[in-house]
Amino acid sequence: MILGLDVGGTNTDVVFLSQKGVQKYVKVPTQPDNLFKSVLSGFTLILEGVDPACIERVVISTTLTTNAIVQQTVTPVGMIVSAGPGIDPENFRTGEHYYAVGGSINHRGREIEPINEMEIQIVGEKLQKAGIEYVGVVSKFCVRNPSHEILIKRTLNKQFKHIFLGHHVSGNLNFPRRIATTHMNAAVYPLHKEFFQAVKQSLEEMGLTVPIQILKADGGTMTLEASMDFPAQTVLSGPAASIMGAIPYAPDGQDAVVLDIGGTTTDIAFLVDKTPLLEPVGIQRGGYKSLIRSLRTDSKGIGGDSALRVNDEGKLTVGPDRMGPAMAFGGSVPTPTDALVVLGLMEEGDQDQARQGIKSIADQLGMAEKEAAEHIFKICCNIILKKTFEMIDTLNAKPVYTVHDFLEGYKFSPDTILLMGGPARFFAEKIQDMYQLETIAVPYASVANAIGAALARTTCEVTVNADTEQGVVTAHEEDFAEPISKSFSKDDLVETAYSLLKGKAENAGADPDTLNEVEVVEFQEFNIVRNFSPKGKILRTKIQLKPGLIHGYESMLNQQALEN
Amino acid sequence: MLNAPHKTGLVFFPAFDWAIDPTHPEREERLLYTQDQVTEEGVFDVPEIIEYKPEIVTPKDIQRAHFCVPDEQAVTTESHLISAGGAKAIANAVMLNEVKNGFALVRPPGHHSMRVTHGGRGFCHINIEAIMVEYIRSQYGVKRIAVIDTDCHHGDGTNDIFWHDPDVLFISLHQDGRTMYPGTGFPSDLGGPNAKGSNLNIPLPPGTSNEGYLYVIENCVLPVIEAFKPDLVVNSAGQDNHYTDPLTNMNFSAQGYARLTSMLKPDIAVLEGGYAIEGALPYVNLGIILAMAGIDYSGVVEPNYDPERLKQSVSITDKIKTTCDQIMTYWDQRYELREAAGEPGQIMTRHREVFYDTDNIFERQKEKVRVCRDCGGSFEVDSKATPGNHILGVHIPINACKACREQGYEFYDRADNTKYQRIYLQDRTTDLYEVKQ
Ligand SMILES: [Zn+2]
Ligand SMILES: [Zn+2]
Ligand SMILES: [Zn+2]
């Protein structure tokens, strides 16, 4: 039996799942300034009449770190960056306590200029004087050679509570994003730690002693312990939970779009054969770009509560703002939800209020009331689908770096749309009608996010580089480096990568029977040639445990569940 | 977050899976370290820098610039088509005003490919800039284009393709042909009779450093561009002038390249050569990208850069000044030189030999062009290559006058088809390409 909990902006949803399906679910209002209380009351309610001993797994997804970052209520941390030649690191300043220091490593991982320890000590003293307790250290090309970061940490270790190093963040290159990500990890760490230690303690008091799993932005889980080193990975796990919740209903071997229609926005995501697509580099949403692996999602400012207006040209506009709830629910501005009420699709809410709102729009458009409601409904579907197809075009236009990829480039083309969120079931039929694409309103749409969190499996990736000229294979993200011979091959590389991945996955709490769902994301092999003669090879690979669902709960997808 | 003053498009197509052979200098990892550097710098995250996917050029695109013998398929591989397609993608982005300027970092290069192409020369099979320029002229109706070739080798292919075209200003800066492949490109090579002065060749002595290159840009290239008033400036941005390049003997640096780019302000830059792939390309490419986007590039410096050691001698400086003066004299006299080249209606003949070092082909050409004051003049080129191919290509320029157009059709209709395996007609006025066998 599994518990899944998702803290949303409005509600905190909790589900209790058995292999037969959803046994129970509860919703409690989220208290934005006391998420701990929201989590606690969610668990208390769901556990009423349940024997805690039968719970094998608990997964939590929260907006805690997202909120802290968006609202900038994070702890001030020190950042020490060592850039070497290139763009001025001042451009990537994270705040007041940001110091660019000397030292340089090149793209092959060779040291070009050493670190000046005196300089580091001086920076350390300044940070201490400013009362800083947590520090992030990032050097350019640390992914190829982290020795400068390690040296800086060693120099300052005694003076700070915790020092976060850039090369632990990701095997991907991208110095500015690594700075931002390391900064985020350091900045949300105290908050994250305090919160989850409190949650853990409270759950133990309720008799729940199984390890707690936390949902990441990539739709995978990690253990509470593993999350302490990378707390920022929980940023934006909310949308990830929803997408994971749609997976059970996605068709095998086909492409599908997930639309989560909320009050203010619609989140759009993509599944290929039940596996969600990831952002190519990392979370890139709003003001921040990071190396945090995340599902590829985008938001369109249109939802059930979007404000409806008629513009100067007599055209209907929808959103992107929300002026409170629908008129049917006490709002003052007509919304798409009011149109649904007028069309008789939705039975809740105040009919008269809704009609009054839609009538004002109808008058401006010179239409009858029903006709206007139908028009509004259609326009909403159009706007959402237009944005969806624009995103698919962007997806399919992504650059390629080999002739093979250019010629074989996978074109995403959806066969199915999965709808989630409150108004999902009303939209499903309309969209199917308008676009002739199979459209499914996901069962338990209102708690599908918590189901997604509950069923998500552990994910992780490793990036391994071998350089036979320098005689070394490395995965600095995993603190791994070993000497190799000139004959080190592709098979050796993949084997190394696989064993590192396995270790990492087990540490993160992966179920051993998902360890075969490994995917080689990237593989490259180059000859190093100098003066027309081969000097060695560069081999690179990135492999991952794909995001997906744990096994043993497939029967939840039986016809009965779909008809629920 | 880093922002740029304006939008710059990039096509990055390193063709990681294509090479002539495993140890060839134009090989798979040529752009690998550039990709590492540019990715690590977060360049693609600058909101104003937009990465485009390369397109693929069609036979039709190639037929505007080349007579491919026997046909397009025979002289190209997919990577050539995608490389030229990368330039085309950037051209579209710039011409549609999606970006202010753009840089195609693609391989294989193209600037040694001539109008007639029987195969590979100097790592080039088809001329990616020329295909792009002709695409722009046909698709967007642009009339005047300047192509500035800053590759260390003479851009002899581009030089050849626009030899008779007064509407395309081609300027090549390169290491003196007496010291390097392909051994051509001297100041007195000024273009065909109808286009004298619109092809300028500026040979530079070995050992030329930042000072010399920037002197030529400032005192020769920029004044000529200003007088020519092009609608579009294209830079064939070869990077083999670098002081560490294994194939050349120059002393140019990443700072020099960035400065050159910010002075030249190309609308479109297309990567050509550059074979110091580890110590130069990552920094040079980064410098050019930042310069194009208008971002501060002062921190882009090669790890072993020592400006003192790279200083050019006084005698080099003097030589460059003399060359520049000579070029400017030719430029100022361009109209007189065209007058003197022949009488309108007259047919001028030229004989040439071309060696294809990559594919080991030897070609003899006999070219006839109509002297004209109103357009570039139609021409025919009789090309015989070992082993075996003998073809005739007829070209009618895009802005051809009536008389030249008629002359072109006369060349084509009168050609003796027992003498040639194929006779090609490239009528740029109607964007038509026809082959008689
Ligand atoms: Zn040149
Ligand atoms: Zn060259
Ligand atoms: Zn004419």
PDB file of C-alpha atoms in Angstrom, chain A residues 307-476:
ATOM      1  CA  ALA A 307     -11.146  36.544 -17.108  1.00  0.00           C
ATOM      2  CA  LEU A 308     -13.329  36.890 -20.228  1.00  0.00           C
ATOM      3  CA  ARG A 309     -13.480  40.227 -22.020  1.00  0.00           C
ATOM      4  CA  VAL A 310     -14.496  41.700 -25.352  1.00  0.00           C
ATOM      5  CA  ASN A 311     -11.811  43.971 -26.799  1.00  0.00           C
ATOM      6  CA  ASP A 312     -12.091  47.177 -28.852  1.00  0.00           C
ATOM      7  CA  GLU A 313     -12.299  45.212 -32.078  1.00  0.00           C
ATOM      8  CA  GLY A 314     -15.275  43.276 -30.753  1.00  0.00           C
ATOM      9  CA  LYS A 315     -13.250  40.115 -30.276  1.00  0.00           C
ATOM     10  CA  LEU A 316     -13.426  37.812 -27.286  1.00  0.00           C
ATOM     11  CA  THR A 317     -10.260  37.546 -25.181  1.00  0.00           C
ATOM     12  CA  VAL A 318      -9.560  34.886 -22.552  1.00  0.00           C
ATOM     13  CA  GLY A 319      -7.136  35.618 -19.697  1.00  0.00           C
ATOM     14  CA  PRO A 320      -4.258  35.586 -19.208  1.00  0.00           C
ATOM     15  CA  ASP A 321      -5.269  37.000 -15.817  1.00  0.00           C
ATOM     16  CA  ARG A 322      -7.615  35.693 -13.183  1.00  0.00           C
ATOM     17  CA  MET A 323      -9.879  38.172 -11.403  1.00  0.00           C
ATOM     18  CA  GLY A 324     -11.091  35.759  -8.731  1.00  0.00           C
ATOM     19  CA  PRO A 325     -13.414  32.754  -9.134  1.00  0.00           C
ATOM     20  CA  ALA A 326     -16.124  32.307 -11.758  1.00  0.00           C
ATOM     21  CA  MET A 327     -19.309  34.346 -11.275  1.00  0.00           C
ATOM     22  CA  ALA A 328     -21.091  31.076 -10.602  1.00  0.00           C
ATOM     23  CA  PHE A 329     -18.875  30.781  -7.526  1.00  0.00           C
ATOM     24  CA  GLY A 330     -19.145  34.360  -6.306  1.00  0.00           C
ATOM     25  CA  GLY A 331     -16.717  36.115  -8.645  1.00  0.00           C
ATOM     26  CA  SER A 332     -17.362  39.409 -10.388  1.00  0.00           C
ATOM     27  CA  VAL A 333     -15.962  38.719 -13.878  1.00  0.00           C
ATOM     28  CA  PRO A 334     -17.299  36.052 -16.283  1.00  0.00           C
ATOM     29  CA  THR A 335     -15.007  33.061 -16.918  1.00  0.00           C
ATOM     30  CA  PRO A 336     -14.915  29.889 -19.025  1.00  0.00           C
ATOM     31  CA  THR A 337     -16.367  28.042 -16.022  1.00  0.00           C
ATOM     32  CA  ASP A 338     -19.462  30.256 -16.264  1.00  0.00           C
ATOM     33  CA  ALA A 339     -19.794  29.231 -19.907  1.00  0.00           C
ATOM     34  CA  LEU A 340     -19.717  25.570 -18.838  1.00  0.00           C
ATOM     35  CA  VAL A 341     -22.462  26.262 -16.311  1.00  0.00           C
ATOM     36  CA  VAL A 342     -24.587  28.050 -18.912  1.00  0.00           C
ATOM     37  CA  LEU A 343     -24.128  25.151 -21.315  1.00  0.00           C
ATOM     38  CA  GLY A 344     -25.428  22.825 -18.609  1.00  0.00           C
ATOM     39  CA  LEU A 345     -22.180  20.874 -18.610  1.00  0.00           C
ATOM     40  CA  MET A 346     -21.462  21.778 -15.017  1.00  0.00           C
ATOM     41  CA  GLU A 347     -24.084  21.451 -12.348  1.00  0.00           C
ATOM     42  CA  GLU A 348     -22.323  23.117  -9.454  1.00  0.00           C
ATOM     43  CA  GLY A 349     -22.426  26.860  -8.868  1.00  0.00           C
ATOM     44  CA  ASP A 350     -24.986  29.607  -9.146  1.00  0.00           C
ATOM     45  CA  GLN A 351     -26.765  29.279 -12.515  1.00  0.00           C
ATOM     46  CA  ASP A 352     -28.203  32.801 -12.497  1.00  0.00           C
ATOM     47  CA  GLN A 353     -24.902  34.467 -11.682  1.00  0.00           C
ATOM     48  CA  ALA A 354     -23.196  32.501 -14.434  1.00  0.00           C
ATOM     49  CA  ARG A 355     -25.882  33.418 -16.977  1.00  0.00           C
ATOM     50  CA  GLN A 356     -25.671  37.070 -16.025  1.00  0.00           C
ATOM     51  CA  GLY A 357     -21.914  37.038 -16.647  1.00  0.00           C
ATOM     52  CA  ILE A 358     -22.158  35.249 -19.978  1.00  0.00           C
ATOM     53  CA  LYS A 359     -25.013  37.504 -21.060  1.00  0.00           C
ATOM     54  CA  SER A 360     -22.842  40.602 -20.692  1.00  0.00           C
ATOM     55  CA  ILE A 361     -20.295  38.993 -23.018  1.00  0.00           C
ATOM     56  CA  ALA A 362     -23.033  37.806 -25.385  1.00  0.00           C
ATOM     57  CA  ASP A 363     -24.432  41.330 -25.680  1.00  0.00           C
ATOM     58  CA  GLN A 364     -21.056  42.760 -26.592  1.00  0.00           C
ATOM     59  CA  LEU A 365     -20.527  40.044 -29.167  1.00  0.00           C
ATOM     60  CA  GLY A 366     -24.057  40.427 -30.521  1.00  0.00           C
ATOM     61  CA  MET A 367     -24.856  36.795 -29.842  1.00  0.00           C
ATOM     62  CA  ALA A 368     -27.468  34.856 -27.958  1.00  0.00           C
ATOM     63  CA  GLU A 369     -26.486  33.621 -24.520  1.00  0.00           C
ATOM     64  CA  LYS A 370     -26.079  29.919 -25.373  1.00  0.00           C
ATOM     65  CA  GLU A 371     -24.336  30.769 -28.621  1.00  0.00           C
ATOM     66  CA  ALA A 372     -21.859  32.979 -26.758  1.00  0.00           C
ATOM     67  CA  ALA A 373     -21.199  30.268 -24.177  1.00  0.00           C
ATOM     68  CA  GLU A 374     -20.557  27.777 -26.976  1.00  0.00           C
ATOM     69  CA  HIS A 375     -18.280  30.322 -28.678  1.00  0.00           C
ATOM     70  CA  ILE A 376     -16.301  30.911 -25.443  1.00  0.00           C
ATOM     71  CA  PHE A 377     -15.883  27.195 -24.912  1.00  0.00           C
ATOM     72  CA  LYS A 378     -14.631  26.701 -28.447  1.00  0.00           C
ATOM     73  CA  ILE A 379     -12.192  29.635 -28.259  1.00  0.00           C
ATOM     74  CA  CYS A 380     -10.727  28.256 -25.041  1.00  0.00           C
ATOM     75  CA  CYS A 381     -10.129  24.859 -26.636  1.00  0.00           C
ATOM     76  CA  ASN A 382      -8.595  26.603 -29.616  1.00  0.00           C
ATOM     77  CA  ILE A 383      -6.189  28.696 -27.560  1.00  0.00           C
ATOM     78  CA  ILE A 384      -5.019  25.708 -25.516  1.00  0.00           C
ATOM     79  CA  LEU A 385      -4.571  23.487 -28.562  1.00  0.00           C
ATOM     80  CA  LYS A 386      -2.845  26.203 -30.569  1.00  0.00           C
ATOM     81  CA  LYS A 387      -0.268  26.652 -27.806  1.00  0.00           C
ATOM     82  CA  THR A 388       0.116  22.878 -27.607  1.00  0.00           C
ATOM     83  CA  PHE A 389       0.854  22.561 -31.300  1.00  0.00           C
ATOM     84  CA  GLU A 390       3.256  25.499 -31.153  1.00  0.00           C
ATOM     85  CA  MET A 391       5.142  23.665 -28.428  1.00  0.00           C
ATOM     86  CA  ILE A 392       5.203  20.527 -30.531  1.00  0.00           C
ATOM     87  CA  ASP A 393       6.671  22.522 -33.411  1.00  0.00           C
ATOM     88  CA  THR A 394       9.377  23.875 -31.107  1.00  0.00           C
ATOM     89  CA  LEU A 395      10.017  20.360 -29.864  1.00  0.00           C
ATOM     90  CA  ASN A 396      10.416  19.073 -33.391  1.00  0.00           C
ATOM     91  CA  ALA A 397      12.617  22.009 -34.433  1.00  0.00           C
ATOM     92  CA  LYS A 398      15.285  21.316 -31.841  1.00  0.00           C
ATOM     93  CA  PRO A 399      18.819  21.514 -33.190  1.00  0.00           C
ATOM     94  CA  VAL A 400      20.736  18.387 -34.105  1.00  0.00           C
ATOM     95  CA  TYR A 401      24.454  17.824 -34.095  1.00  0.00           C
ATOM     96  CA  THR A 402      24.933  14.801 -36.312  1.00  0.00           C
ATOM     97  CA  VAL A 403      23.965  13.833 -39.814  1.00  0.00           C
ATOM     98  CA  HIS A 404      22.261  10.775 -38.348  1.00  0.00           C
ATOM     99  CA  ASP A 405      20.076  12.810 -36.008  1.00  0.00           C
ATOM    100  CA  PHE A 406      19.208  15.197 -38.796  1.00  0.00           C
ATOM    101  CA  LEU A 407      18.052  12.420 -41.061  1.00  0.00           C
ATOM    102  CA  GLU A 408      16.476  10.203 -38.393  1.00  0.00           C
ATOM    103  CA  GLY A 409      15.166  12.978 -36.151  1.00  0.00           C
ATOM    104  CA  TYR A 410      12.179  11.768 -34.149  1.00  0.00           C
ATOM    105  CA  LYS A 411       9.062  13.773 -34.856  1.00  0.00           C
ATOM    106  CA  PHE A 412       6.667  13.978 -31.961  1.00  0.00           C
ATOM    107  CA  SER A 413       3.129  13.548 -33.184  1.00  0.00           C
ATOM    108  CA  PRO A 414       0.387  12.930 -30.631  1.00  0.00           C
ATOM    109  CA  ASP A 415      -2.337  10.329 -31.038  1.00  0.00           C
ATOM    110  CA  THR A 416      -3.992  11.059 -27.738  1.00  0.00           C
ATOM    111  CA  ILE A 417      -4.663  13.976 -25.433  1.00  0.00           C
ATOM    112  CA  LEU A 418      -4.929  13.309 -21.723  1.00  0.00           C
ATOM    113  CA  LEU A 419      -6.875  15.940 -19.826  1.00  0.00           C
ATOM    114  CA  MET A 420      -6.493  16.602 -16.131  1.00  0.00           C
ATOM    115  CA  GLY A 421      -7.720  19.153 -13.648  1.00  0.00           C
ATOM    116  CA  GLY A 422     -11.171  20.293 -12.515  1.00  0.00           C
ATOM    117  CA  PRO A 423     -12.885  21.061 -15.849  1.00  0.00           C
ATOM    118  CA  ALA A 424     -11.133  18.202 -17.698  1.00  0.00           C
ATOM    119  CA  ARG A 425     -14.109  16.001 -18.354  1.00  0.00           C
ATOM    120  CA  PHE A 426     -16.130  18.850 -19.880  1.00  0.00           C
ATOM    121  CA  PHE A 427     -13.382  19.687 -22.291  1.00  0.00           C
ATOM    122  CA  ALA A 428     -12.609  16.150 -23.401  1.00  0.00           C
ATOM    123  CA  GLU A 429     -15.564  15.628 -25.693  1.00  0.00           C
ATOM    124  CA  LYS A 430     -15.296  19.093 -27.226  1.00  0.00           C
ATOM    125  CA  ILE A 431     -11.604  18.759 -28.027  1.00  0.00           C
ATOM    126  CA  GLN A 432     -12.080  15.297 -29.490  1.00  0.00           C
ATOM    127  CA  ASP A 433     -14.852  16.701 -31.673  1.00  0.00           C
ATOM    128  CA  MET A 434     -12.888  19.719 -32.823  1.00  0.00           C
ATOM    129  CA  TYR A 435      -9.519  18.079 -33.438  1.00  0.00           C
ATOM    130  CA  GLN A 436     -10.416  14.473 -34.182  1.00  0.00           C
ATOM    131  CA  LEU A 437      -7.792  13.375 -31.671  1.00  0.00           C
ATOM    132  CA  GLU A 438      -8.672  10.809 -29.072  1.00  0.00           C
ATOM    133  CA  THR A 439      -9.143  12.796 -25.856  1.00  0.00           C
ATOM    134  CA  ILE A 440      -9.359  11.167 -22.464  1.00  0.00           C
ATOM    135  CA  ALA A 441     -10.306  12.871 -19.231  1.00  0.00           C
ATOM    136  CA  VAL A 442      -8.079  11.166 -16.689  1.00  0.00           C
ATOM    137  CA  PRO A 443     -10.056   9.342 -13.951  1.00  0.00           C
ATOM    138  CA  TYR A 444      -9.723  10.817 -10.477  1.00  0.00           C
ATOM    139  CA  ALA A 445      -8.630  13.944 -12.319  1.00  0.00           C
ATOM    140  CA  SER A 446      -8.824  16.041  -9.174  1.00  0.00           C
ATOM    141  CA  VAL A 447      -6.273  13.925  -7.268  1.00  0.00           C
ATOM    142  CA  ALA A 448      -4.305  12.529 -10.208  1.00  0.00           C
ATOM    143  CA  ASN A 449      -1.326  14.595  -9.081  1.00  0.00           C
ATOM    144  CA  ALA A 450      -1.187  12.771  -5.750  1.00  0.00           C
ATOM    145  CA  ILE A 451      -1.580   9.457  -7.597  1.00  0.00           C
ATOM    146  CA  GLY A 452       1.315  10.500  -9.835  1.00  0.00           C
ATOM    147  CA  ALA A 453       3.521  11.231  -6.846  1.00  0.00           C
ATOM    148  CA  ALA A 454       2.535   7.938  -5.218  1.00  0.00           C
ATOM    149  CA  LEU A 455       3.411   5.826  -8.239  1.00  0.00           C
ATOM    150  CA  ALA A 456       6.543   7.664  -9.443  1.00  0.00           C
ATOM    151  CA  ARG A 457       9.694   5.615  -9.404  1.00  0.00           C
ATOM    152  CA  THR A 458      13.244   6.623  -8.625  1.00  0.00           C
ATOM    153  CA  THR A 459      15.116   8.365 -11.412  1.00  0.00           C
ATOM    154  CA  CYS A 460      18.703   9.325 -11.792  1.00  0.00           C
ATOM    155  CA  GLU A 461      21.322   9.819 -14.459  1.00  0.00           C
ATOM    156  CA  VAL A 462      25.079   9.618 -14.720  1.00  0.00           C
ATOM    157  CA  THR A 463      27.428  11.260 -17.186  1.00  0.00           C
ATOM    158  CA  VAL A 464      30.722   9.526 -17.853  1.00  0.00           C
ATOM    159  CA  ASN A 465      33.688  10.873 -19.813  1.00  0.00           C
ATOM    160  CA  ALA A 466      36.712   8.899 -20.886  1.00  0.00           C
ATOM    161  CA  ASP A 467      39.814  10.478 -22.338  1.00  0.00           C
ATOM    162  CA  THR A 468      42.317   7.831 -23.425  1.00  0.00           C
ATOM    163  CA  GLU A 469      44.946  10.450 -24.244  1.00  0.00           C
ATOM    164  CA  GLN A 470      44.904  11.575 -20.612  1.00  0.00           C
ATOM    165  CA  GLY A 471      44.238   7.968 -19.520  1.00  0.00           C
ATOM    166  CA  VAL A 472      41.256   8.606 -17.278  1.00  0.00           C
ATOM    167  CA  VAL A 473      37.551   7.843 -17.034  1.00  0.00           C
ATOM    168  CA  THR A 474      35.558  10.214 -14.863  1.00  0.00           C
ATOM    169  CA  ALA A 475      32.091  10.904 -13.526  1.00  0.00           C
ATOM    170  CA  HIS A 476      32.853  13.825 -11.297  1.00  0.00           C
TER     171      HIS A 476
END
